[in-house]
Backbone as JSON, one array per atom type, in Angstrom:
{
  "sequence": "MATFTMSFTTVGSAAGTPPAPTMVPPASRVRQILDEHRPWEAVDNMALVIMDQTYGALLEILGPEAPRTAADGHVQVARPVDPADPASPLLAVNASATHCCISLVDTLHGGKPQAQQHRLRRATITASPGVLHLARVAGGGGGGWACADVWPDVASRGLFGVLEAIKARVGAAIRLEESMLRMARDSGCQQQSPKVREIAEVRAALEEMSAAVDIDAIMRGRRRRPLIQEEITCRPDVDRAAYGDVEEMAKRLSSLHVGKKRAVQEISCRQVDDSEVLVKRIRTLHV",
  "N": [[19.85, 35.82, -38.83], [18.12, 33.17, -39.68], [14.68, 32.42, -39.44], [12.1, 30.04, -38.45], [8.93, 28.67, -38.49], [7.09, 26.3, -36.68], [3.9, 24.5, -36.73], [1.53, 22.4, -35.16], [-1.26, 20.56, -35.52], [-4.2, 19.23, -34.36], [-6.36, 17.4, -36.08], [-9.78, 17.31, -36.01], [-12.53, 14.54, -36.18], [-15.46, 12.96, -37.43], [-17.38, 10.37, -35.99], [-16.2, 7.33, -36.33], [-14.89, 7.86, -38.69], [-11.44, 7.77, -39.84], [-8.55, 9.5, -38.45], [-6.74, 12.09, -40.1], [-4.09, 11.25, -41.94], [-0.73, 11.89, -40.79], [1.29, 14.54, -42.08], [4.17, 14.47, -43.54], [6.74, 16.67, -44.34], [8.58, 17.25, -47.65], [11.44, 16.07, -48.28], [13.62, 17.96, -49.07], [12.4, 20.04, -48.13], [12.44, 19.61, -45.37], [15.3, 19.31, -45.07], [15.96, 21.78, -45.58], [14.85, 23.22, -43.33], [16.54, 21.91, -41.11], [18.96, 22.9, -41.86], [18.53, 25.55, -41.38], [18.06, 25.65, -38.58], [19.45, 26.41, -35.44], [20.65, 25.14, -33.18], [22.36, 25.09, -30.81], [22.82, 27.67, -30.46], [20.21, 28.49, -29.66], [20.14, 27.53, -27.33], [22.04, 28.97, -25.98], [21.2, 31.19, -25.79], [18.5, 30.76, -24.27], [19.7, 30.0, -21.86], [20.68, 32.63, -21.04], [18.42, 34.03, -21.1], [17.09, 32.45, -18.72], [19.12, 32.97, -16.55], [18.58, 36.02, -16.38], [15.92, 36.03, -15.54], [15.91, 34.49, -13.43], [17.18, 36.12, -11.56], [15.77, 38.47, -11.36], [13.39, 37.26, -10.08], [14.52, 36.26, -7.64], [15.1, 38.69, -6.56], [12.47, 39.72, -6.65], [11.45, 37.91, -4.55], [13.05, 38.65, -2.16], [12.54, 41.23, -1.97], [12.41, 44.4, -0.15], [14.56, 43.58, 1.42], [16.54, 42.71, -0.3], [19.95, 42.95, -0.97], [21.32, 45.58, -2.44], [23.83, 47.01, -3.14], [26.13, 45.45, -3.42], [28.77, 44.75, -5.88], [28.1, 43.45, -8.29], [25.24, 43.0, -7.61], [24.77, 40.31, -6.21], [22.72, 37.98, -4.81], [21.06, 35.67, -2.56], [18.62, 33.27, -2.02], [17.36, 30.34, 0.25], [15.6, 27.72, 0.93], [14.14, 24.96, 2.88], [13.51, 21.74, 1.3], [11.56, 20.15, 2.13], [9.57, 21.42, 4.73], [8.72, 20.21, 6.98], [10.56, 18.33, 7.68], [13.01, 18.08, 9.56], [15.53, 17.17, 8.57], [15.61, 18.0, 6.13], [16.99, 18.34, 2.93], [18.34, 21.73, 1.64], [17.07, 23.82, -0.49], [18.81, 25.78, -2.52], [19.34, 29.25, -4.29], [21.34, 31.32, -5.89], [22.04, 34.25, -7.43], [22.8, 36.82, -9.8], [23.77, 39.69, -11.56], [25.18, 38.52, -13.68], [25.3, 35.61, -13.27], [23.55, 32.32, -12.46], [22.7, 30.18, -10.14], [21.48, 27.01, -9.16], [21.09, 24.79, -6.6], [20.69, 21.7, -4.56], [21.36, 21.56, -1.36], [22.38, 18.98, 0.53], [22.98, 17.7, 3.49], [23.23, 15.18, 4.63], [23.82, 13.21, 2.7], [26.43, 13.38, 1.02], [28.81, 13.74, -1.28], [29.92, 14.22, -4.88], [28.79, 14.38, -7.75], [29.81, 13.42, -11.19], [29.85, 16.38, -13.07], [29.0, 17.74, -16.16], [29.76, 20.28, -18.67], [29.25, 23.1, -20.78], [30.52, 25.09, -22.86], [29.56, 27.8, -24.64], [29.06, 30.43, -27.03], [28.08, 32.94, -25.4], [27.3, 32.25, -23.06], [28.05, 30.01, -20.22], [27.45, 26.51, -19.3], [26.81, 24.64, -16.64], [26.13, 21.34, -15.38], [24.67, 19.08, -13.18], [23.42, 16.35, -11.24], [21.33, 17.86, -8.83], [22.5, 20.2, -9.03], [23.07, 23.19, -11.2], [24.58, 25.44, -12.75], [24.87, 28.47, -14.6], [26.53, 30.82, -16.48], [27.48, 34.15, -17.48], [29.42, 34.46, -20.29], [32.47, 36.68, -20.49], [32.67, 39.3, -22.75], [30.91, 38.16, -24.52], [29.01, 39.34, -25.38], [25.52, 40.29, -25.14], [22.88, 40.46, -26.28], [19.94, 39.18, -27.3], [17.3, 37.04, -28.6], [13.89, 37.11, -28.54], [12.17, 34.86, -26.45], [9.42, 32.45, -25.94], [7.21, 33.26, -23.37], [7.55, 32.27, -20.49], [7.3, 32.73, -16.96], [8.57, 32.94, -13.94], [6.84, 32.0, -11.16], [6.72, 33.21, -8.33], [5.22, 34.5, -6.87], [2.99, 32.98, -5.7], [4.4, 30.62, -5.3], [7.1, 31.19, -4.64], [10.73, 30.1, -4.28], [10.34, 27.94, -5.34], [8.68, 28.01, -7.64], [10.72, 29.32, -9.25], [12.1, 27.39, -9.9], [10.38, 25.76, -11.17], [9.77, 27.26, -13.64], [12.28, 27.21, -14.66], [12.41, 24.52, -15.35], [10.25, 24.2, -16.83], [10.98, 25.67, -19.28], [13.26, 24.24, -20.43], [12.36, 22.14, -20.54], [10.66, 22.38, -22.89], [12.39, 22.98, -24.88], [13.51, 20.68, -24.88], [11.68, 19.32, -25.93], [11.39, 20.5, -28.29], [13.86, 19.94, -29.83], [13.44, 17.33, -30.04], [11.61, 16.95, -31.72], [12.42, 17.73, -33.97], [14.3, 15.88, -34.69], [12.46, 13.57, -34.92], [11.07, 14.36, -37.41], [13.33, 14.74, -39.16], [14.26, 11.64, -39.09], [11.45, 10.6, -40.0], [11.24, 11.69, -42.53], [13.68, 10.56, -44.03], [16.32, 11.45, -43.76], [19.64, 11.46, -43.26], [20.86, 9.67, -40.37], [23.43, 10.05, -39.39], [24.19, 12.53, -40.12], [26.05, 15.82, -39.86], [24.13, 17.51, -39.01], [22.28, 16.3, -37.53], [23.56, 15.1, -35.84], [24.43, 17.21, -34.18], [22.02, 18.1, -33.33], [21.22, 15.68, -31.81], [23.14, 16.05, -29.76], [22.5, 18.45, -28.75], [20.0, 17.96, -27.54], [20.56, 15.85, -25.38], [22.45, 17.66, -23.7], [20.22, 19.29, -23.02], [18.73, 17.39, -21.46], [20.41, 16.91, -19.54], [20.33, 19.35, -18.08], [17.84, 19.46, -17.42], [17.78, 17.19, -15.48], [19.4, 18.2, -13.8], [17.76, 19.89, -12.11], [15.59, 18.52, -11.28], [14.0, 18.26, -8.76], [12.28, 16.47, -7.71], [12.78, 13.65, -8.49], [15.52, 13.59, -7.51], [14.77, 13.5, -4.82], [13.5, 11.26, -4.39], [15.52, 9.7, -5.21], [16.97, 10.12, -2.81], [15.23, 9.07, -0.51], [15.33, 6.39, -0.99], [17.98, 5.66, -0.27], [18.43, 5.56, 2.74], [16.76, 3.38, 3.36], [18.46, 1.36, 2.4], [20.74, 1.51, 4.23], [19.66, 0.94, 6.48], [19.01, -1.66, 6.07], [21.75, -2.89, 5.92], [22.49, -2.23, 8.21], [21.0, -3.6, 10.3], [22.06, -6.3, 9.75], [24.11, -7.27, 11.53], [22.32, -7.83, 13.93], [20.75, -10.05, 12.37], [22.82, -12.17, 12.49], [23.52, -12.22, 15.16], [21.19, -13.46, 16.02], [21.31, -15.99, 14.57], [23.94, -16.92, 15.5], [22.86, -17.45, 18.25], [21.04, -19.34, 17.59], [22.79, -21.72, 16.4], [24.16, -22.12, 18.87], [22.34, -23.25, 20.61], [21.58, -25.48, 19.13], [23.9, -26.83, 19.15], [24.12, -27.36, 21.99], [21.97, -29.43, 22.19], [22.52, -31.44, 20.56], [24.89, -31.95, 22.06], [24.06, -33.28, 24.31], [23.03, -35.93, 23.44], [24.25, -37.93, 24.3], [23.76, -38.28, 26.71], [22.06, -40.25, 29.5], [22.07, -42.74, 28.18], [22.13, -46.18, 28.17], [24.25, -48.72, 29.62], [24.4, -50.89, 28.15], [24.37, -49.94, 25.3], [26.51, -48.82, 25.11], [28.82, -48.5, 23.37], [27.62, -47.81, 21.02], [26.58, -45.18, 21.9], [28.85, -43.99, 22.52], [29.76, -43.69, 19.82], [27.83, -42.04, 18.68], [28.37, -39.68, 20.57], [30.91, -39.18, 19.45], [30.25, -38.46, 16.84], [28.51, -36.69, 17.29], [30.02, -34.52, 18.56], [31.81, -33.89, 16.33], [30.01, -32.75, 14.47], [29.29, -30.55, 16.43], [31.24, -28.92, 16.38], [31.78, -28.23, 13.62], [29.65, -26.77, 13.16], [29.81, -24.7, 15.0], [32.14, -23.22, 13.59], [30.37, -21.75, 11.77], [29.78, -19.14, 12.67], [32.32, -17.91, 12.57]],
  "CA": [[19.44, 34.6, -38.64], [17.04, 32.49, -40.33], [13.82, 31.78, -38.48], [11.01, 29.16, -39.0], [7.55, 28.28, -37.33], [6.45, 24.92, -36.95], [2.54, 24.43, -36.08], [0.96, 21.05, -34.96], [-2.7, 20.87, -35.51], [-5.03, 18.11, -34.19], [-7.61, 17.42, -36.82], [-10.94, 16.22, -35.55], [-13.04, 13.77, -37.22], [-16.4, 12.45, -36.95], [-17.3, 8.93, -35.22], [-16.14, 6.18, -37.35], [-13.73, 8.35, -39.41], [-10.07, 7.47, -39.47], [-7.8, 10.49, -38.34], [-6.17, 12.12, -41.49], [-2.46, 10.75, -41.62], [0.32, 12.97, -40.46], [1.92, 14.81, -43.31], [5.82, 14.49, -43.54], [7.4, 17.75, -45.37], [9.39, 16.77, -48.4], [13.07, 15.88, -47.84], [14.24, 19.18, -49.47], [11.91, 21.16, -47.03], [13.27, 19.14, -43.93], [16.74, 19.73, -44.79], [16.05, 23.32, -45.31], [14.52, 23.83, -41.76], [17.54, 21.41, -40.47], [19.81, 23.82, -41.93], [18.52, 26.84, -40.51], [18.06, 25.5, -37.07], [20.72, 26.7, -34.87], [20.17, 24.43, -31.62], [23.23, 25.51, -29.6], [22.53, 29.06, -30.13], [18.76, 28.66, -28.88], [20.39, 26.96, -25.88], [22.99, 29.71, -25.54], [19.7, 32.17, -25.78], [17.78, 30.13, -23.04], [20.42, 30.48, -20.54], [20.74, 34.22, -20.74], [17.13, 34.25, -20.38], [17.06, 31.74, -17.39], [19.72, 33.84, -15.75], [17.93, 37.32, -15.99], [14.62, 35.79, -14.92], [16.12, 33.95, -12.07], [17.84, 37.16, -10.79], [14.78, 39.3, -11.06], [12.76, 36.5, -9.26], [15.09, 36.6, -6.43], [14.93, 40.23, -6.18], [11.24, 40.21, -6.15], [11.06, 37.34, -3.41], [13.55, 39.3, -1.13], [12.04, 42.73, -1.79], [13.2, 45.45, 0.3], [15.91, 42.76, 1.96], [17.5, 42.49, -1.37], [21.13, 44.04, -0.97], [21.79, 46.35, -4.0], [25.17, 47.72, -3.15], [27.1, 44.79, -4.17], [29.49, 45.27, -7.37], [27.17, 42.4, -9.01], [24.19, 42.72, -6.83], [24.67, 39.01, -6.03], [21.59, 37.72, -3.93], [20.77, 34.18, -2.68], [17.59, 32.49, -1.24], [17.4, 28.94, 0.43], [14.46, 27.16, 1.47], [14.08, 23.5, 2.69], [12.47, 21.12, 0.19], [10.32, 19.48, 3.17], [9.92, 22.22, 6.07], [8.14, 19.26, 8.11], [11.53, 17.42, 8.2], [14.36, 18.54, 10.19], [16.88, 17.05, 8.18], [15.4, 17.99, 4.81], [17.91, 19.3, 1.93], [18.24, 22.98, 1.21], [16.98, 24.27, -2.01], [19.48, 27.14, -2.44], [19.42, 29.73, -5.08], [21.94, 32.38, -5.78], [22.16, 34.85, -8.72], [23.4, 38.07, -10.21], [23.4, 39.99, -13.12], [26.22, 37.67, -14.69], [25.26, 34.18, -13.36], [22.57, 32.16, -11.65], [22.92, 28.59, -9.69], [20.33, 26.25, -8.4], [21.65, 23.61, -5.85], [20.55, 21.02, -3.78], [22.46, 21.18, -0.32], [21.95, 17.7, 1.28], [24.0, 17.55, 4.76], [23.04, 14.03, 5.32], [24.36, 12.54, 1.39], [27.48, 14.06, 0.64], [29.24, 13.41, -2.67], [29.81, 14.99, -5.86], [28.39, 13.78, -9.17], [30.28, 14.25, -12.12], [29.38, 17.54, -13.59], [28.92, 17.94, -17.37], [29.96, 21.5, -18.79], [29.21, 23.19, -22.03], [30.99, 26.61, -23.0], [28.79, 28.49, -25.57], [29.47, 31.88, -27.19], [27.55, 33.89, -24.39], [27.26, 31.58, -21.7], [28.65, 28.44, -19.86], [26.22, 25.63, -18.51], [27.42, 23.3, -15.78], [25.05, 20.41, -14.64], [25.3, 17.66, -12.33], [22.06, 16.01, -10.36], [21.01, 18.64, -7.87], [23.3, 21.34, -9.37], [22.68, 23.84, -12.35], [25.17, 26.85, -12.71], [25.06, 29.3, -15.77], [27.18, 32.1, -16.29], [27.64, 34.73, -18.77], [30.79, 34.82, -20.89], [32.93, 37.75, -20.5], [32.55, 39.75, -23.77], [30.09, 37.33, -25.3], [27.6, 40.01, -25.96], [24.66, 40.32, -24.18], [21.9, 40.6, -26.88], [19.57, 37.87, -27.55], [16.28, 37.15, -29.15], [12.93, 37.02, -27.55], [11.7, 33.39, -26.2], [8.09, 32.35, -25.34], [6.96, 33.95, -22.22], [7.64, 31.36, -18.98], [7.47, 33.45, -15.88], [8.57, 32.17, -12.59], [5.63, 32.08, -10.09], [7.11, 33.68, -7.08], [3.7, 35.11, -5.63], [2.36, 31.99, -4.8], [5.28, 29.15, -4.98], [8.23, 31.25, -4.33], [11.54, 29.73, -4.54], [9.74, 26.64, -6.32], [8.29, 29.09, -8.89], [11.56, 29.63, -10.12], [12.4, 26.11, -10.2], [9.28, 25.24, -12.11], [9.89, 28.13, -14.86], [13.22, 26.62, -15.57], [12.09, 22.99, -15.92], [9.22, 24.42, -18.22], [11.44, 26.31, -20.68], [14.23, 23.45, -20.53], [11.18, 21.11, -21.2], [10.1, 22.82, -24.0], [13.49, 22.91, -25.72], [13.77, 19.31, -25.34], [10.41, 18.61, -26.96], [11.5, 21.07, -30.1], [14.68, 19.06, -30.53], [12.9, 15.84, -30.28], [10.42, 16.91, -32.91], [13.41, 18.01, -35.15], [14.96, 14.54, -34.79], [11.64, 12.54, -35.42], [11.04, 14.8, -38.52], [14.51, 14.08, -39.83], [14.08, 10.38, -39.6], [10.41, 10.46, -40.69], [11.73, 12.05, -43.83], [14.63, 9.63, -44.3], [17.3, 12.15, -43.59], [20.61, 10.66, -42.56], [20.75, 10.02, -38.96], [24.69, 10.4, -39.1], [24.59, 13.7, -41.05], [26.41, 16.43, -39.07], [23.3, 18.63, -38.2], [21.32, 15.28, -37.03], [24.31, 14.81, -34.59], [24.4, 18.24, -33.47], [20.92, 18.1, -32.66], [21.14, 15.03, -30.82], [23.88, 16.46, -28.7], [21.84, 19.62, -27.91], [18.95, 17.25, -26.59], [21.36, 15.39, -24.25], [22.89, 18.62, -23.2], [19.12, 19.71, -22.37], [18.33, 16.51, -20.37], [21.34, 16.96, -18.19], [20.11, 20.44, -17.5], [16.42, 18.98, -16.87], [17.9, 16.39, -14.41], [20.06, 18.82, -12.59], [16.71, 20.87, -11.31], [14.43, 17.61, -11.09], [14.14, 17.71, -7.4], [11.66, 15.35, -7.24], [13.89, 12.58, -8.6], [16.57, 13.48, -6.5], [14.36, 13.14, -3.4], [13.05, 9.82, -4.23], [16.44, 8.52, -4.83], [17.48, 10.15, -1.38], [14.55, 8.27, 0.33], [15.77, 5.24, -1.06], [19.11, 5.4, 0.47], [17.89, 5.14, 4.32], [16.55, 1.71, 3.27], [19.52, 0.16, 2.06], [21.76, 1.62, 4.98], [19.0, 0.25, 7.39], [19.26, -3.23, 5.85], [22.99, -3.1, 6.42], [22.87, -2.07, 9.9], [20.4, -4.93, 10.75], [23.15, -7.48, 9.44], [24.46, -7.71, 12.89], [21.32, -8.55, 14.45], [20.46, -11.35, 12.25], [24.08, -12.86, 12.68], [23.79, -12.57, 16.55], [20.21, -14.38, 15.96], [21.69, -16.98, 13.86], [24.71, -17.54, 16.5], [22.2, -18.17, 19.28], [20.4, -20.65, 17.16], [23.73, -22.59, 16.55], [24.54, -22.33, 20.01], [21.16, -24.16, 21.1], [21.52, -26.81, 18.43], [24.93, -27.23, 19.96], [23.72, -27.94, 23.4], [20.93, -30.36, 21.99], [23.26, -32.35, 19.95], [25.91, -32.55, 22.98], [23.03, -33.88, 25.04], [22.54, -36.86, 22.79], [24.71, -39.3, 24.64], [23.27, -38.29, 28.3], [21.16, -41.04, 29.83], [21.96, -43.95, 27.71], [22.3, -47.31, 28.84], [25.87, -49.08, 29.29], [24.13, -51.96, 26.93], [24.66, -49.49, 24.16], [27.83, -47.64, 25.46], [29.72, -48.29, 22.36], [27.03, -47.16, 19.94], [26.54, -44.08, 22.37], [30.24, -43.1, 22.17], [30.13, -43.42, 18.55], [27.09, -40.84, 18.69], [28.82, -38.55, 20.83], [31.9, -38.57, 18.41], [29.66, -37.83, 15.59], [27.57, -35.33, 17.54], [30.91, -33.5, 18.84], [32.22, -33.17, 15.42], [29.23, -31.81, 14.26], [29.28, -29.54, 17.02], [32.57, -28.14, 16.09], [31.49, -27.84, 12.35], [28.27, -25.8, 13.43], [30.26, -23.57, 15.71], [32.55, -22.58, 12.68], [29.54, -21.04, 10.88], [29.87, -18.01, 12.68], [33.67, -17.49, 12.86]],
  "C": [[17.99, 34.18, -39.08], [15.92, 32.07, -39.45], [12.56, 30.97, -39.22], [10.18, 29.28, -37.72], [6.94, 27.11, -37.48], [4.82, 25.01, -36.08], [2.04, 22.94, -36.28], [-0.4, 21.2, -34.66], [-3.42, 19.65, -35.29], [-6.51, 18.23, -35.18], [-8.99, 16.64, -36.12], [-11.59, 15.53, -36.6], [-14.33, 13.33, -36.54], [-16.43, 11.0, -36.52], [-17.14, 8.0, -36.61], [-15.27, 6.55, -38.46], [-12.29, 8.21, -39.21], [-9.39, 9.29, -39.48], [-7.19, 10.67, -39.61], [-4.53, 12.08, -40.91], [-1.56, 11.98, -41.71], [0.87, 13.24, -41.95], [3.25, 15.32, -43.08], [6.35, 15.75, -44.65], [8.4, 16.81, -46.33], [10.71, 16.93, -47.8], [13.91, 17.06, -48.05], [13.7, 20.02, -48.42], [12.57, 20.88, -45.79], [14.64, 19.58, -43.78], [16.77, 21.16, -44.84], [15.84, 23.85, -43.9], [15.59, 22.91, -41.13], [18.54, 22.47, -40.34], [19.78, 24.97, -41.18], [18.21, 26.89, -39.15], [19.42, 25.52, -36.62], [20.41, 26.09, -33.19], [21.21, 24.89, -30.51], [23.11, 27.13, -29.36], [21.18, 29.21, -29.43], [18.87, 28.18, -27.49], [21.49, 27.99, -25.24], [21.68, 31.09, -25.07], [19.29, 31.93, -24.43], [18.37, 30.41, -21.9], [20.85, 31.59, -20.0], [19.15, 34.39, -20.17], [16.47, 33.68, -18.73], [17.92, 32.63, -16.42], [19.25, 35.15, -15.18], [16.62, 37.02, -15.41], [14.98, 35.4, -13.61], [16.48, 35.39, -11.27], [16.47, 38.29, -10.34], [13.85, 38.68, -10.17], [13.25, 36.53, -7.9], [14.91, 37.94, -5.61], [13.47, 40.41, -5.9], [11.03, 39.38, -5.05], [11.74, 37.95, -2.23], [12.97, 40.8, -0.75], [12.84, 43.67, -1.49], [14.67, 44.85, 0.8], [16.6, 42.7, 0.8], [18.79, 43.37, -1.33], [21.34, 44.51, -2.34], [22.91, 47.02, -4.17], [26.44, 47.05, -3.68], [27.76, 44.95, -5.43], [28.47, 44.28, -8.2], [25.89, 42.33, -8.63], [23.65, 41.1, -6.71], [23.58, 38.98, -4.81], [21.29, 36.29, -3.8], [19.54, 33.98, -1.69], [17.66, 31.13, -1.06], [16.28, 28.51, 1.19], [14.58, 25.71, 1.72], [13.23, 23.08, 1.94], [11.14, 20.89, 0.9], [10.33, 20.23, 4.54], [9.52, 21.24, 7.35], [9.4, 18.44, 8.51], [12.66, 18.05, 8.68], [15.62, 18.57, 9.59], [16.76, 16.96, 6.7], [16.48, 19.0, 3.98], [17.6, 20.4, 1.7], [18.1, 23.32, -0.34], [17.84, 25.66, -2.09], [19.62, 27.77, -4.21], [20.04, 31.05, -5.31], [21.71, 32.86, -7.57], [22.54, 36.21, -8.88], [23.15, 38.51, -11.37], [24.42, 39.5, -14.09], [26.23, 36.24, -14.5], [23.92, 33.93, -12.5], [23.13, 30.62, -11.2], [21.94, 28.33, -8.89], [21.2, 25.15, -8.08], [20.9, 23.04, -4.85], [21.36, 20.94, -2.6], [21.68, 19.96, 0.58], [23.14, 17.56, 2.24], [24.08, 16.27, 5.19], [23.83, 13.18, 4.13], [24.94, 13.36, 0.91], [27.71, 13.42, -0.99], [29.17, 14.32, -3.75], [29.88, 14.56, -7.11], [29.37, 14.48, -10.16], [29.42, 15.24, -13.12], [29.88, 17.66, -15.27], [28.87, 19.68, -17.67], [30.16, 21.88, -20.39], [29.46, 25.04, -22.12], [30.31, 27.18, -24.27], [29.5, 29.73, -25.96], [29.23, 32.92, -26.31], [27.61, 33.38, -23.13], [27.99, 30.18, -21.6], [27.57, 27.87, -19.28], [27.03, 24.55, -18.12], [26.29, 22.73, -15.07], [25.44, 19.05, -14.3], [23.68, 17.52, -11.82], [22.1, 16.84, -8.84], [21.98, 19.96, -8.26], [23.33, 21.88, -10.73], [23.54, 25.12, -12.22], [25.38, 27.35, -14.21], [25.63, 30.62, -15.47], [27.37, 32.86, -17.59], [29.28, 35.0, -19.29], [31.33, 36.09, -21.16], [33.29, 38.21, -22.16], [32.22, 38.92, -24.98], [29.26, 38.18, -25.75], [26.39, 39.61, -24.94], [22.91, 40.21, -24.71], [21.23, 38.99, -27.5], [17.97, 37.87, -28.19], [14.87, 36.54, -28.22], [12.2, 35.23, -27.3], [10.12, 33.81, -25.72], [7.77, 32.61, -23.75], [6.71, 32.58, -21.17], [8.05, 32.01, -17.95], [7.65, 32.46, -14.64], [7.47, 32.77, -11.52], [5.95, 32.09, -8.82], [6.16, 34.28, -6.08], [3.37, 34.02, -4.86], [3.19, 30.71, -4.7], [6.63, 29.84, -4.74], [9.47, 30.94, -4.99], [11.35, 28.51, -5.47], [9.36, 27.03, -7.38], [9.47, 29.24, -9.76], [12.28, 28.18, -10.66], [11.42, 25.6, -11.32], [9.55, 26.09, -13.28], [10.98, 27.34, -15.62], [12.99, 25.37, -16.27], [11.08, 23.14, -17.13], [10.04, 24.89, -19.3], [12.52, 25.29, -20.95], [13.43, 22.35, -21.21], [10.67, 21.17, -22.48], [11.14, 22.77, -25.13], [13.78, 21.48, -25.79], [12.65, 18.87, -26.4], [10.85, 19.16, -28.48], [12.73, 19.99, -30.88], [14.21, 17.82, -30.79], [12.09, 15.71, -31.67], [11.2, 17.26, -34.27], [14.02, 16.55, -35.62], [13.97, 13.66, -35.29], [11.57, 13.27, -36.87], [12.06, 14.52, -39.57], [14.5, 12.48, -40.41], [12.78, 9.85, -40.41], [10.52, 10.65, -42.37], [12.9, 11.45, -44.59], [15.93, 10.19, -44.68], [18.34, 11.29, -42.88], [20.81, 10.74, -41.36], [22.39, 10.37, -38.4], [25.3, 11.76, -39.57], [25.32, 14.71, -39.74], [25.46, 17.33, -38.1], [22.39, 17.78, -37.31], [22.19, 15.17, -35.52], [24.35, 15.94, -33.77], [23.29, 18.31, -32.48], [20.45, 17.09, -31.47], [21.92, 15.4, -29.6], [23.29, 17.7, -27.83], [20.79, 18.92, -26.88], [19.69, 16.55, -25.49], [21.63, 16.64, -23.54], [21.41, 19.16, -22.19], [18.48, 18.72, -21.19], [19.02, 16.68, -19.49], [20.93, 18.28, -17.52], [18.68, 19.99, -16.66], [16.73, 18.13, -15.6], [18.63, 17.22, -13.45], [18.88, 19.34, -11.83], [15.46, 19.97, -11.12], [14.45, 17.1, -9.64], [13.4, 16.6, -7.07], [12.05, 14.07, -7.44], [14.73, 12.53, -7.88], [15.94, 13.06, -5.16], [14.14, 11.95, -3.31], [14.41, 9.03, -4.18], [17.23, 8.95, -3.17], [16.7, 9.33, -0.32], [14.79, 6.92, -0.16], [17.05, 4.9, -0.5], [19.12, 4.93, 1.85], [17.54, 3.71, 4.13], [17.68, 0.84, 3.0], [20.43, 0.25, 3.15], [21.03, 0.82, 6.36], [19.24, -1.38, 7.27], [20.69, -3.58, 6.26], [23.14, -2.92, 7.78], [22.04, -3.18, 10.3], [20.96, -6.04, 10.56], [23.27, -7.72, 10.79], [23.58, -8.22, 13.8], [20.82, -9.8, 14.02], [21.55, -12.25, 12.4], [24.14, -13.24, 14.18], [22.53, -13.76, 16.77], [20.72, -15.89, 15.51], [22.81, -17.72, 14.83], [23.95, -18.18, 17.85], [21.52, -19.38, 18.76], [21.64, -21.9, 17.03], [23.97, -22.83, 18.06], [23.52, -23.46, 20.84], [21.08, -25.52, 20.39], [23.04, -27.46, 19.16], [24.9, -28.16, 21.34], [22.92, -29.25, 23.2], [21.96, -31.59, 21.69], [24.42, -32.76, 21.16], [25.19, -33.4, 24.01], [22.5, -35.28, 24.65], [22.93, -38.21, 23.64], [24.35, -39.45, 26.42], [21.98, -39.33, 28.6], [20.9, -42.47, 28.97], [22.41, -45.23, 28.55], [23.61, -47.9, 28.64], [25.67, -50.13, 28.27], [24.62, -51.34, 25.76], [25.63, -48.21, 24.1], [28.54, -47.55, 24.12], [28.85, -47.64, 21.22], [26.94, -45.73, 20.56], [27.9, -43.34, 22.04], [30.13, -42.66, 20.68], [29.23, -41.93, 18.15], [27.79, -39.86, 19.46], [30.05, -38.32, 20.24], [31.45, -37.78, 17.52], [29.11, -36.45, 16.02], [28.94, -33.89, 17.84], [31.6, -33.03, 17.39], [31.52, -32.43, 14.85], [29.24, -30.79, 14.83], [30.04, -28.47, 16.73], [32.25, -27.62, 14.58], [30.5, -26.47, 12.57], [28.79, -24.88, 14.15], [31.35, -22.71, 14.59], [31.87, -21.59, 11.87], [29.74, -19.52, 11.23], [31.55, -17.29, 12.88], [33.93, -16.68, 11.32]]
}
């Protein structure tokens, strides 16, 4: 497989001197770089690395308590996202030599959002908000090329260190595909070419993976939902208050004809009739 290296250098300049313009490679060189790039294979390899490192991180977290007698060495660790909240969702991670799954278990707010699945040569990727599942494909081969070192910090961060490592690795992959698309655009390459479309598809798949493990965003959405429910719950109280106001107004309107002199009886009767009609109309407001 052909490989290439992209380096970005920030050039300093003296005060008052404009920075050097960004150099765009010639279109022929850009086409060569795009042709050599294999975005789906890179994601396939990344999935294998995440599985291996997540499994190793869970074994490190569990230490001697890790069960090592199971056929595939399956292990699981779960922690509340917010230990101070009794109703906090659980962050659960389970892994083995052949898979890993990161999920946010929320007992208060159910629902299964639509999952996106990608079946690659050596791994399958299934992602939905709060759930990321990676699994090896039987017979797909296990070898891969080395990646930049991003290791889960389980010594100080525990299970959240596993999550941060996955987010960092996926984030780096997203930035690479974005730089490829930007380079293709700046060099005038056709945006509808098969390679550019493939890179855009891979970037979208990576963003799905990133959203699946973005616990902060999921928790922000979870905190907004109770506010909506509280507003709906308060509506009957508002309706009861409005009903009380209508009754009070009806009583006042009904008393308009009390204490009138007989000299204005005809006018008072008309007022009574008008007020009674108004009372009936007002009382229908709460029906």
